[in-house]
Every structure is written in structure tokens, then in C-alpha cells.
mmCIF file of C-alpha atoms and ligand atoms in Angstrom:
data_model
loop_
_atom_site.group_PDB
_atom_site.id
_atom_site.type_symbol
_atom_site.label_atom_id
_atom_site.label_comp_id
_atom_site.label_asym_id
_atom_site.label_seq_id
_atom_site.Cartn_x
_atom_site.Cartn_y
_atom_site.Cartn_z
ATOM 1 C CA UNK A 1 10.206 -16.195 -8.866
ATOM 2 C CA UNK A 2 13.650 -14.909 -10.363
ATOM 3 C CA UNK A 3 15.083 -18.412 -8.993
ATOM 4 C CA UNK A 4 12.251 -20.376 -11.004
ATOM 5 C CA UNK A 5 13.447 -18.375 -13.664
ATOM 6 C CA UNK A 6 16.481 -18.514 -13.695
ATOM 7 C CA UNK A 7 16.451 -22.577 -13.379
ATOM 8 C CA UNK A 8 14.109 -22.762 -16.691
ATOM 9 C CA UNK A 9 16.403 -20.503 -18.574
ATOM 10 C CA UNK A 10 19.158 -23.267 -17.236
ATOM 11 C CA UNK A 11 16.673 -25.789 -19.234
ATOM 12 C CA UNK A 12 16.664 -24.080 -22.144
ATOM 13 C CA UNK A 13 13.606 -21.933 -21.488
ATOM 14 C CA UNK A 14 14.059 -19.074 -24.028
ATOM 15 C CA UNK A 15 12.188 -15.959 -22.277
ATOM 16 C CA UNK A 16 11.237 -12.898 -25.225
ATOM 17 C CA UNK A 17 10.129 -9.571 -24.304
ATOM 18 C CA UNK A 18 7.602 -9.215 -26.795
ATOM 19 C CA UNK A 19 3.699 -8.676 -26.602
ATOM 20 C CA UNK A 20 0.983 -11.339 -28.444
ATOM 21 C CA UNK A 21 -1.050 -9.177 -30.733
ATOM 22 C CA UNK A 22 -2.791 -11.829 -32.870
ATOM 23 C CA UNK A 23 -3.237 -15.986 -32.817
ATOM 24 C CA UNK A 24 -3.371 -17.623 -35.931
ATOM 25 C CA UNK A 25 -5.560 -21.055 -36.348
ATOM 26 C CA UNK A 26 -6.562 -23.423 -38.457
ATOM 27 C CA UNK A 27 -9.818 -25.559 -38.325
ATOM 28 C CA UNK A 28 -8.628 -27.331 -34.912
ATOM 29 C CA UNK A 29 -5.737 -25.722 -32.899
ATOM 30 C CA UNK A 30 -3.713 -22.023 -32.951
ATOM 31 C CA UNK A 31 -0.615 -22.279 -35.239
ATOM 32 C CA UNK A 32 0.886 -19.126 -34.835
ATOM 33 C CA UNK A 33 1.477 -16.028 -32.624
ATOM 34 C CA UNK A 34 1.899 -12.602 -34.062
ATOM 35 C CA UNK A 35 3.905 -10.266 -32.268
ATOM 36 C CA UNK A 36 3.778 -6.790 -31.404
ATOM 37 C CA UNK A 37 7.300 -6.069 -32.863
ATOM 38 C CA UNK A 38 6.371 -8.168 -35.884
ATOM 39 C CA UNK A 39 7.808 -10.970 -35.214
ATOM 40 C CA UNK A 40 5.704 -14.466 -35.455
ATOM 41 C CA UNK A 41 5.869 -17.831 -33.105
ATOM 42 C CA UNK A 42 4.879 -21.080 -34.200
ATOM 43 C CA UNK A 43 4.340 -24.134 -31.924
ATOM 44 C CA UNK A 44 2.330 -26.846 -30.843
ATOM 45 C CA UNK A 45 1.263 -25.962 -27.970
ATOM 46 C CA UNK A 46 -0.124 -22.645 -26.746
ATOM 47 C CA UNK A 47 -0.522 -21.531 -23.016
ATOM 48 C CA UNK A 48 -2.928 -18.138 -22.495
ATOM 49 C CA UNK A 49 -1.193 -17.274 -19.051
ATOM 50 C CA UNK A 50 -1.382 -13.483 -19.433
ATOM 51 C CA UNK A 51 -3.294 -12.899 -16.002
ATOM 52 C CA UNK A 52 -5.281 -9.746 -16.093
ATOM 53 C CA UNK A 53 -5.229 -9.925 -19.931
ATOM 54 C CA UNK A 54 -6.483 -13.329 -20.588
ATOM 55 C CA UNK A 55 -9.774 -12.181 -21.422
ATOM 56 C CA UNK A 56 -7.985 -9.639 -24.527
ATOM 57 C CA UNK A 57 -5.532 -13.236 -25.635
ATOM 58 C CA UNK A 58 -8.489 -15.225 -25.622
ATOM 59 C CA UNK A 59 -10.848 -12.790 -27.940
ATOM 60 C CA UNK A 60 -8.217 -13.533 -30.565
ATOM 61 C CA UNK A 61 -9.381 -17.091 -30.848
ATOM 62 C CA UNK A 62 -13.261 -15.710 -30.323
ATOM 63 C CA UNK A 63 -13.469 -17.177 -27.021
ATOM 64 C CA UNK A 64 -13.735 -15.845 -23.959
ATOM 65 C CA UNK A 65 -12.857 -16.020 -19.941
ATOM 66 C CA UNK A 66 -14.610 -15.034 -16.901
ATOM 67 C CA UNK A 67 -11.312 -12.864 -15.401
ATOM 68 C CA UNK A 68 -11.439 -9.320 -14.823
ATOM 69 C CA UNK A 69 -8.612 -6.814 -13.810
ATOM 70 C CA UNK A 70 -9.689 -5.516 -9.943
ATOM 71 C CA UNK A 71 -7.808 -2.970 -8.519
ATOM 72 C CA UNK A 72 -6.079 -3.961 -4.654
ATOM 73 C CA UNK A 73 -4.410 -1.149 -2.961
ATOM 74 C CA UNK A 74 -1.388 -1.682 -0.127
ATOM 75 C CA UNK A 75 -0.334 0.158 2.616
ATOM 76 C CA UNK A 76 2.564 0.397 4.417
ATOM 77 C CA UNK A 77 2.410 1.459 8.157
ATOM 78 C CA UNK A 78 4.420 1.963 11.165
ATOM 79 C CA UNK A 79 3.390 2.083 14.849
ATOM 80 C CA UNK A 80 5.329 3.584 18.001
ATOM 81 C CA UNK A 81 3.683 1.130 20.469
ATOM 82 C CA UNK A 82 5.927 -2.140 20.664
ATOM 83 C CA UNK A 83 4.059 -5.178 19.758
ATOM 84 C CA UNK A 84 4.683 -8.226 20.192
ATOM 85 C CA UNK A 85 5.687 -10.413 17.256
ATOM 86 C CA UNK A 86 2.768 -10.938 14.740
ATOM 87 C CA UNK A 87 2.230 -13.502 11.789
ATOM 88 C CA UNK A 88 0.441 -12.735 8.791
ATOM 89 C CA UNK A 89 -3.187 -11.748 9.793
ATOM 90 C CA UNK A 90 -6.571 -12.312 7.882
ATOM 91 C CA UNK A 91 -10.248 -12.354 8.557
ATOM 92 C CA UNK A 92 -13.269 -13.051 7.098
ATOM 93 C CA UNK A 93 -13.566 -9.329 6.285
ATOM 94 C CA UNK A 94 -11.059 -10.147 3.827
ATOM 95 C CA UNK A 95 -8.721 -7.336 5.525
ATOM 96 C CA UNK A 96 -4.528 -9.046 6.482
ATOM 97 C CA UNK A 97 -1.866 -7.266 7.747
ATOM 98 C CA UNK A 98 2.017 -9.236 8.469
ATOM 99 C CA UNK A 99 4.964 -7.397 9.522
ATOM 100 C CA UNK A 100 7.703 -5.416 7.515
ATOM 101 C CA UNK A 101 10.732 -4.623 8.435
ATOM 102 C CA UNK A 102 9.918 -1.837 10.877
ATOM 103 C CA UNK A 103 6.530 -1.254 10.195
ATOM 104 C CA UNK A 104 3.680 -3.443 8.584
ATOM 105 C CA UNK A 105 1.998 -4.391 5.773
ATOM 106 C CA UNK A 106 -1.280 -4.874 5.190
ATOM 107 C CA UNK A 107 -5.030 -4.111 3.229
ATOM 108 C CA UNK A 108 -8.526 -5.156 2.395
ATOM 109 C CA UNK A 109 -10.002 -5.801 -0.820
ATOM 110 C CA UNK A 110 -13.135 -3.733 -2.027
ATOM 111 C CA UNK A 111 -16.046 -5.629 -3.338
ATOM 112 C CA UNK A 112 -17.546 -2.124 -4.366
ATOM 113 C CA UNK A 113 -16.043 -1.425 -7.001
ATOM 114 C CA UNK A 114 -16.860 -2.055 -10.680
ATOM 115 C CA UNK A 115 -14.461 -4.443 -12.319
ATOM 116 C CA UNK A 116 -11.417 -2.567 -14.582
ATOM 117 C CA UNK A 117 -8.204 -1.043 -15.106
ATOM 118 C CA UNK A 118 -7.577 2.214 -11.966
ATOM 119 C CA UNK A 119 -3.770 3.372 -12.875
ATOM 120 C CA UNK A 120 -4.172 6.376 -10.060
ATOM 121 C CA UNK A 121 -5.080 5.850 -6.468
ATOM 122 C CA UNK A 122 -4.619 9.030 -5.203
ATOM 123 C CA UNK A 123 -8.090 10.179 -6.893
ATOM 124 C CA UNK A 124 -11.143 8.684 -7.156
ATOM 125 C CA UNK A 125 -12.338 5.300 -4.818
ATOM 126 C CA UNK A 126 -9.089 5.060 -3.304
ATOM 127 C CA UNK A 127 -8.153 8.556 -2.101
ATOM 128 C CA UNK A 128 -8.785 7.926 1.409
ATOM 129 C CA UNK A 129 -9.349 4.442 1.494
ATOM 130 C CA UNK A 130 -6.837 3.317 4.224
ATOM 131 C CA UNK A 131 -8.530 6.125 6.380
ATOM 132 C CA UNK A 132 -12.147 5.466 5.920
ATOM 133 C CA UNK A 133 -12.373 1.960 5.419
ATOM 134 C CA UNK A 134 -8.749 -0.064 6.333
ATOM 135 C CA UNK A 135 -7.749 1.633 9.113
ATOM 136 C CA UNK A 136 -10.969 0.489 11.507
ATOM 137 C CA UNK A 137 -10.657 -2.765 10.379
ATOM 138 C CA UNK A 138 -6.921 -3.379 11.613
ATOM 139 C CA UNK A 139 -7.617 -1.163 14.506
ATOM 140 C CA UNK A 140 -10.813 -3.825 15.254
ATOM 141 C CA UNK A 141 -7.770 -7.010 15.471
ATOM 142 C CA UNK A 142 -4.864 -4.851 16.816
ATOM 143 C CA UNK A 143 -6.399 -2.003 19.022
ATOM 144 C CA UNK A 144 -2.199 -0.606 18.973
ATOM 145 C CA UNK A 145 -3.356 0.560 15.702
ATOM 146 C CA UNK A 146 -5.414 3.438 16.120
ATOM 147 C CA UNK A 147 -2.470 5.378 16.787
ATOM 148 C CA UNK A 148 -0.715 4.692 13.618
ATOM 149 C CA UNK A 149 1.278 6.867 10.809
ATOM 150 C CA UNK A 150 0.533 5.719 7.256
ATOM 151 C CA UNK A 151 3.303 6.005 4.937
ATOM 152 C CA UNK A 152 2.696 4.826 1.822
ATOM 153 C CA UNK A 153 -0.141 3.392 -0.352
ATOM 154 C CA UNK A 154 0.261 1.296 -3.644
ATOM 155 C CA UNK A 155 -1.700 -0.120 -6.049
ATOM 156 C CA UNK A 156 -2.265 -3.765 -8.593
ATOM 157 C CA UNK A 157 -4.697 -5.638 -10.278
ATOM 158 C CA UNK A 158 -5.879 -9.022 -9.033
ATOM 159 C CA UNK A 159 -6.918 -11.176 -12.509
ATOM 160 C CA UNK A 160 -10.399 -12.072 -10.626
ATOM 161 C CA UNK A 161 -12.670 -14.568 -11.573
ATOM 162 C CA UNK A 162 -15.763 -13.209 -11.904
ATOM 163 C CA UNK A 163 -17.221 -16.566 -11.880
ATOM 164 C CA UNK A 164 -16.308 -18.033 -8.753
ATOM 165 C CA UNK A 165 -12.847 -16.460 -7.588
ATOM 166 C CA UNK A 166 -11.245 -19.562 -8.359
ATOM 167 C CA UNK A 167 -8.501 -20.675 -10.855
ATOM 168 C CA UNK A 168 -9.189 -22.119 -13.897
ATOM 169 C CA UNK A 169 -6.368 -24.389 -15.706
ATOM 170 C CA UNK A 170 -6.794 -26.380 -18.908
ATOM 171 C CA UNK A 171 -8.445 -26.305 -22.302
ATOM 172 C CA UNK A 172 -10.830 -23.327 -22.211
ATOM 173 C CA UNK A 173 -11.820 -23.354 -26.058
ATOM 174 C CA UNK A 174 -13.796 -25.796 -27.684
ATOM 175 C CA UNK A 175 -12.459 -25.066 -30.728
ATOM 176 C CA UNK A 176 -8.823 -25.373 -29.973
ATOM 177 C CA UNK A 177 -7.347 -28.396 -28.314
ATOM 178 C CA UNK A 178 -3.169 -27.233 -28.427
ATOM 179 C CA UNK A 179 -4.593 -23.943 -26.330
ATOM 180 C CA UNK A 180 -4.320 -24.189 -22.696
ATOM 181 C CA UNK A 181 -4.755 -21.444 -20.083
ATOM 182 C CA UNK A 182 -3.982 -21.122 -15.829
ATOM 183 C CA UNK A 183 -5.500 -18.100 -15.027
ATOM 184 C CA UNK A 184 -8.090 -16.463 -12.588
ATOM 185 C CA UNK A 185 -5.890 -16.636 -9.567
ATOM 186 C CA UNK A 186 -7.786 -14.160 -7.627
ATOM 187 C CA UNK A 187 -5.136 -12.592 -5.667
ATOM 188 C CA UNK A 188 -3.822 -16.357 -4.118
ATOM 189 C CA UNK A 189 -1.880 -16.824 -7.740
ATOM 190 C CA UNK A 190 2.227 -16.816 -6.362
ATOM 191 C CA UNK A 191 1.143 -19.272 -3.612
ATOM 192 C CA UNK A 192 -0.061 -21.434 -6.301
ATOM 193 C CA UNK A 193 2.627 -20.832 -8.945
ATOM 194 C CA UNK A 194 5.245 -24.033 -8.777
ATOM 195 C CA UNK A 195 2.279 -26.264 -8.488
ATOM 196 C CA UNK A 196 0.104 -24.957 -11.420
ATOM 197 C CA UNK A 197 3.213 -24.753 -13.330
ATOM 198 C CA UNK A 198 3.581 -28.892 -12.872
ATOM 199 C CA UNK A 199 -0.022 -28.767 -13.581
ATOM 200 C CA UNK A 200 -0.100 -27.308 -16.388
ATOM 201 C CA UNK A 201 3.268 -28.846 -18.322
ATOM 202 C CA UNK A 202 1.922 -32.068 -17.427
ATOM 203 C CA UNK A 203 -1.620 -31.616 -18.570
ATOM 204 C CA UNK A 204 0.209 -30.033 -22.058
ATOM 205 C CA UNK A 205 3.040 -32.605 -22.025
ATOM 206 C CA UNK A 206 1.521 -35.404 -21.289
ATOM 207 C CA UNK A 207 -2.543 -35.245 -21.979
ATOM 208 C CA UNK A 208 -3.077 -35.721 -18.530
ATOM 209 C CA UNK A 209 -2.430 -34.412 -14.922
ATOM 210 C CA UNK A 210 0.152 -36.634 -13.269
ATOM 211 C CA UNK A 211 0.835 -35.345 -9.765
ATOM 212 C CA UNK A 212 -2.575 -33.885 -8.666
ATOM 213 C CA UNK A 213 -5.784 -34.215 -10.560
ATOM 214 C CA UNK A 214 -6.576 -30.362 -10.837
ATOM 215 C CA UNK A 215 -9.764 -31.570 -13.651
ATOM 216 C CA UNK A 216 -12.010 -30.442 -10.703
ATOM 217 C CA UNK A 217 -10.183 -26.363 -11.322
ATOM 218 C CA UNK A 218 -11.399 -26.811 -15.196
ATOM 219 C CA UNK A 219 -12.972 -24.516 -17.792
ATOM 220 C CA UNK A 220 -16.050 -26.947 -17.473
ATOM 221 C CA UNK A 221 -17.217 -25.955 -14.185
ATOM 222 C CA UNK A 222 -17.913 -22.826 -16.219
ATOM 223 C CA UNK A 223 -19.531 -24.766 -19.053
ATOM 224 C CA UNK A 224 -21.502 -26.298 -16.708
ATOM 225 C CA UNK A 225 -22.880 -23.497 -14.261
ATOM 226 C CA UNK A 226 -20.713 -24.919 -11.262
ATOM 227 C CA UNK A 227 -18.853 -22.451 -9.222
ATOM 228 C CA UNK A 228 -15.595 -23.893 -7.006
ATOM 229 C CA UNK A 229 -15.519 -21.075 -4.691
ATOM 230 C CA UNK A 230 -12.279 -21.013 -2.566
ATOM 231 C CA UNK A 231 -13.705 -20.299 0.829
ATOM 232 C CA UNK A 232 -10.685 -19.809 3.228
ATOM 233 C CA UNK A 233 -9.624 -16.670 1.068
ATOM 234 C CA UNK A 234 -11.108 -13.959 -0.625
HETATM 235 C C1 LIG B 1 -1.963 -6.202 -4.603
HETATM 236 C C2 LIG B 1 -1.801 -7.680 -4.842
HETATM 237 C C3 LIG B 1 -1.456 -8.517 -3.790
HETATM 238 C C4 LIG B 1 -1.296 -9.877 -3.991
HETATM 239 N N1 LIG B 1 -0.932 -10.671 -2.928
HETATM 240 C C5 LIG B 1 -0.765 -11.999 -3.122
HETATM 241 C C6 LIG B 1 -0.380 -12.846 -2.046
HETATM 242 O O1 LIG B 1 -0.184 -12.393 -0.915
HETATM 243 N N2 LIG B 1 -0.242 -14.177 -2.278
HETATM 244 C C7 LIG B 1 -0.464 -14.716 -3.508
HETATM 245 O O2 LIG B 1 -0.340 -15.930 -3.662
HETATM 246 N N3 LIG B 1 -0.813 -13.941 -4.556
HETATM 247 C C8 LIG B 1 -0.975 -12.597 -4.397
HETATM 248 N N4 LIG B 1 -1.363 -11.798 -5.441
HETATM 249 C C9 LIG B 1 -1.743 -12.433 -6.707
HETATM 250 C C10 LIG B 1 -0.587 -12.816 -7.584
HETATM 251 O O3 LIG B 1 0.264 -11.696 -7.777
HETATM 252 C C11 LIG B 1 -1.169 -13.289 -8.926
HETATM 253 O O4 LIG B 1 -2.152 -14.291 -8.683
HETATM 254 C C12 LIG B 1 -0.099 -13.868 -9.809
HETATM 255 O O5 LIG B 1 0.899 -12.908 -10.069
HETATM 256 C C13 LIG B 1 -0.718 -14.306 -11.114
HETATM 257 O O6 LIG B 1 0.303 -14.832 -11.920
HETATM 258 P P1 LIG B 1 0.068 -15.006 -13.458
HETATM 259 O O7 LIG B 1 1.342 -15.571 -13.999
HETATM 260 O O8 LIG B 1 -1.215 -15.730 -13.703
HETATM 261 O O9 LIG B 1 -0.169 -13.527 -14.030
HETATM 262 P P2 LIG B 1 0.834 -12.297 -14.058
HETATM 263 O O10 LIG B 1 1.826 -12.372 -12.953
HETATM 264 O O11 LIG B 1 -0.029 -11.075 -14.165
HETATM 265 O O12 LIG B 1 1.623 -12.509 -15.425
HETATM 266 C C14 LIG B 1 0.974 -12.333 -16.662
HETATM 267 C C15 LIG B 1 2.033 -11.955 -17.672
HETATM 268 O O13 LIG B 1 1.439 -11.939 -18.975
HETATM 269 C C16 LIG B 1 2.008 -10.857 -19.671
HETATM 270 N N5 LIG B 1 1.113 -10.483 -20.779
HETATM 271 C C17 LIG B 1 -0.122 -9.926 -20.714
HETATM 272 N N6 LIG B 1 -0.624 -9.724 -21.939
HETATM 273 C C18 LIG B 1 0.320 -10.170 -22.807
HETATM 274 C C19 LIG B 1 0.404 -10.216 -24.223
HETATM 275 N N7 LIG B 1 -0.597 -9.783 -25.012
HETATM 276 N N8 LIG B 1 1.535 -10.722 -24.785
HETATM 277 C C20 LIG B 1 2.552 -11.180 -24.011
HETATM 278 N N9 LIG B 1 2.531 -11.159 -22.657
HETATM 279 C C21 LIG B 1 1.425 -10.657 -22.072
HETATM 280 C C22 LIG B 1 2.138 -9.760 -18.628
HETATM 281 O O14 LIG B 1 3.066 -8.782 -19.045
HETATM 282 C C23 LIG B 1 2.623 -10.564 -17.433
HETATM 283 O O15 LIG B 1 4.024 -10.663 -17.424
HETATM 284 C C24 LIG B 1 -1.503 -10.423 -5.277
HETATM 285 C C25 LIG B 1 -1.844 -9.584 -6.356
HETATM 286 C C26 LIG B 1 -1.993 -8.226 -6.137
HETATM 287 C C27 LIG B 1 -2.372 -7.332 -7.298
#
């Protein structure tokens, strides 16, 4: 990621650490951006990338998008049985584990739990988590592991799409045709990234996609009632 950015700030890419409190429109398209520290963007084109916050960016225009923060916790674990070398593991349970350095990596997303913002792990849903519901699981592919010492837990937000757990790229507002968004990623966003980037400069750039036609990952399936589900990954 730091290389990608590094090359578009090499293009002229102008990166501002600012926050987008406010779009201005007029009867067809967003003109302007107002910014937290009061500052104001115009342009004629306007991407709603914001991931977990899409939903908040596109309220501003009155419209709105299926993607919800989720809370995913990590866990870091080591193991003093040798095992032989594993690749990055995942079943239909949803739980994966890969190695790390000495120890491994590895989780399972919750399905349980209500959509939203969960800043402390340590209380609540999570507390035990890795013991009462993670551990069995790996234990289940890699029996090695039921003699295991955690060592740390962490927490993030996957931007989920509520609708179908899918990404959606493109116009998303009927109202404005310079707004575009690429959002919903699900927790599968950074293998995406380089390709929905192309996507998405070429479908802004040039009216159309180029490389891949990506129309079928559009806001319309949601217009129209017709989830995409990704079924390898959940
Ligand atoms: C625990 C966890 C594990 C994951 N594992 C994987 C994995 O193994 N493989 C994989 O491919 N993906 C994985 N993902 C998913 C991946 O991280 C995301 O899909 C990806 O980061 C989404 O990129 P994005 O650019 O859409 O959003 P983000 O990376 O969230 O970027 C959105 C940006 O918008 C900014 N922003 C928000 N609101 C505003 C505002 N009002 N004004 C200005 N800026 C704003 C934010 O500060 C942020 O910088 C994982 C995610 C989590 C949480």
C-alpha cells in the first residue's frame, strides 16, 4: 500500500489529511467538499471511498449505502509442537489461520453480532472469544492446537455489505452523475485494491470500464433486488 502510494504521489497525487464534513451540489452533480478544518475542495469528479463510513459521506448527498462497520477480532498464537509448514488456511466456517513469524495468525468472523462500531474487545462479545468459540475451530483443522498459548487479540471493522457481502463500484446516486463510490469490500478489500483502483479511474476517466467490465459489481444490483454474493469467502 505505502508503495502504491508513494508511486501516485510520484504522479502528482496530492494526499490531505483532512476529514469531509459536508458535499455541496447543484441540481445534477456535487461541486464542492467542505472540510473539517474549514477548508473547501472543488472538482469534477467525486469518489465516496471512505470504507466503514460510506454510509455517513453518502447521507450528505441524501443517499444512502447498504455497508455497515462489523467488528473482526485477531489473534496471535504460538504453539510448542513443531508443525510442519502451513499456508494460509480457511473453511467454510469462515475461521483462517497462516503462519507468523514464530507463531500464527488467525480468526473467525461472528455472524452474531449486531452491525456497529465495538472500540473495546476486552469486554463485552469478545472477552473470551478466541477461547469459547476460535480456539475449537482451529483445534478441529490442526489438532497441534489444543495445546496452544494465546498472546494477543486485536480488533477492526470490516465495511460489510449488508446486502450481499459484495463490493459495489460506480454511480450509487441517481441524483449525482460526477459521484462515484468502491466500497463494501467485506473483509476481501486489499486483495482487490490495484484492480478496483483501475476500475474505478477508468469508469471516472473515461465513462466506461476498459480493462474488466466490473458493471455486473454495480449499485443496480441493489436497485434491482439482485444480490452478487461472493461465495468462496465470507
Ligand atoms: C480484521 C480485518 C482483517 C482483514 N483481512 C483482510 C485480508 O486478509 N485480505 C483482504 O483483502 N482484506 C482484508 N480486510 C479488509 C480490508 O482491510 C478492507 O477491505 C480495505 O481496507 C478496504 O479499503 P477501503 O479503501 O475501501 O477502506 P479503508 O481502508 O477503510 O479506507 C477508508 C478511508 O476513508 C477515510 N475516511 C472515512 N471517513 C472520511 C471522511 N469523512 N473524510 C475523509 N476521509 C474519510 C478513512 O480515514 C480511511 O482512511 C480485513 C479487514 C479487517 C478489519
Amino acid at each position: 500500500m505505502i508503495g502504491f502510494r508513494k508511486k501516485a504521489e510520484s504522479l502528482g497525487v496530492n494526499f490531505l489529511r483532512d476529514r469531509v464534513v459536508g458535499l455541496e451540489t447543484s441540481n445534477s452533480a456535487v461541486t464542492r467538499a467542505v472540510l473539517q478544518s474549514g477548508n473547501q475542495l472543488t472538482g469534477d469528479i467525486f469518489l465516496n471511498t471512505a470504507g466503514t463510513w460510506v454510509g455517513e459521506i453518502a447521507a450528505m448527498t441524501g443517499a444512502e449505502l447498504p455497508v455497515k462497520p462489523m467488528c473482526r477480532v485477531q489473534h496471535f498464537w504460538r504453539c510448542a509442537h513443531e508443525i510442519e509448514p502451513l499456508p494460509l488456511i480457511k473453511d467454510e466456517s469462515g475461521v483462517f489461520m497462516r503462519p507468523e513469524g514464530e507463531g500464527f495468525v488467525g480468526g473467525c468472523p461472528s455472524w452474531e453480532i449486531e452491525p456497529g462500531y465495538i472500540w473495546d474487545i476486552d469486554r463485552g462479545y469478545f472477552a473470551n472469544y478466541f477461547e469459547d468459540t476460535v480456539w475449537a475451530l482451529i483445534a478441529n483443522v490442526v489438532p497441534k492446537f489444543e495445546t496452544i498459548k494465546l498472546e494477543r487479540s486485536w480488533g477492526g471493522h470490516y465495511a460489510q455489505n449488508m446486502f450481499d457481502g459484495n463490493m459495489i463500484i460506480g454511480r450509487y446516486s441517481d441524483d449525482h452523475e460526477n459521484l462515484f463510490t468502491a466500497c463494501g469490500f467485506s473483509g476481501h478489500g486489499i486483495m482487490h485494491a490495484p484492480a478496483v483502483g483501475r476500475a474505478l479511474a477508468e469508469l471516472a476517466l473515461d465513462g466506461d470500464f476498459q480493462t474488466l467490465d466490473l458493471s455486473r459489481m454495480g449499485f443496480q444490483r441493489v436497485r434491482d433486488n439482485a444480490p452478487y454474493a461472493e461465495a468462496g469467502i465470507r
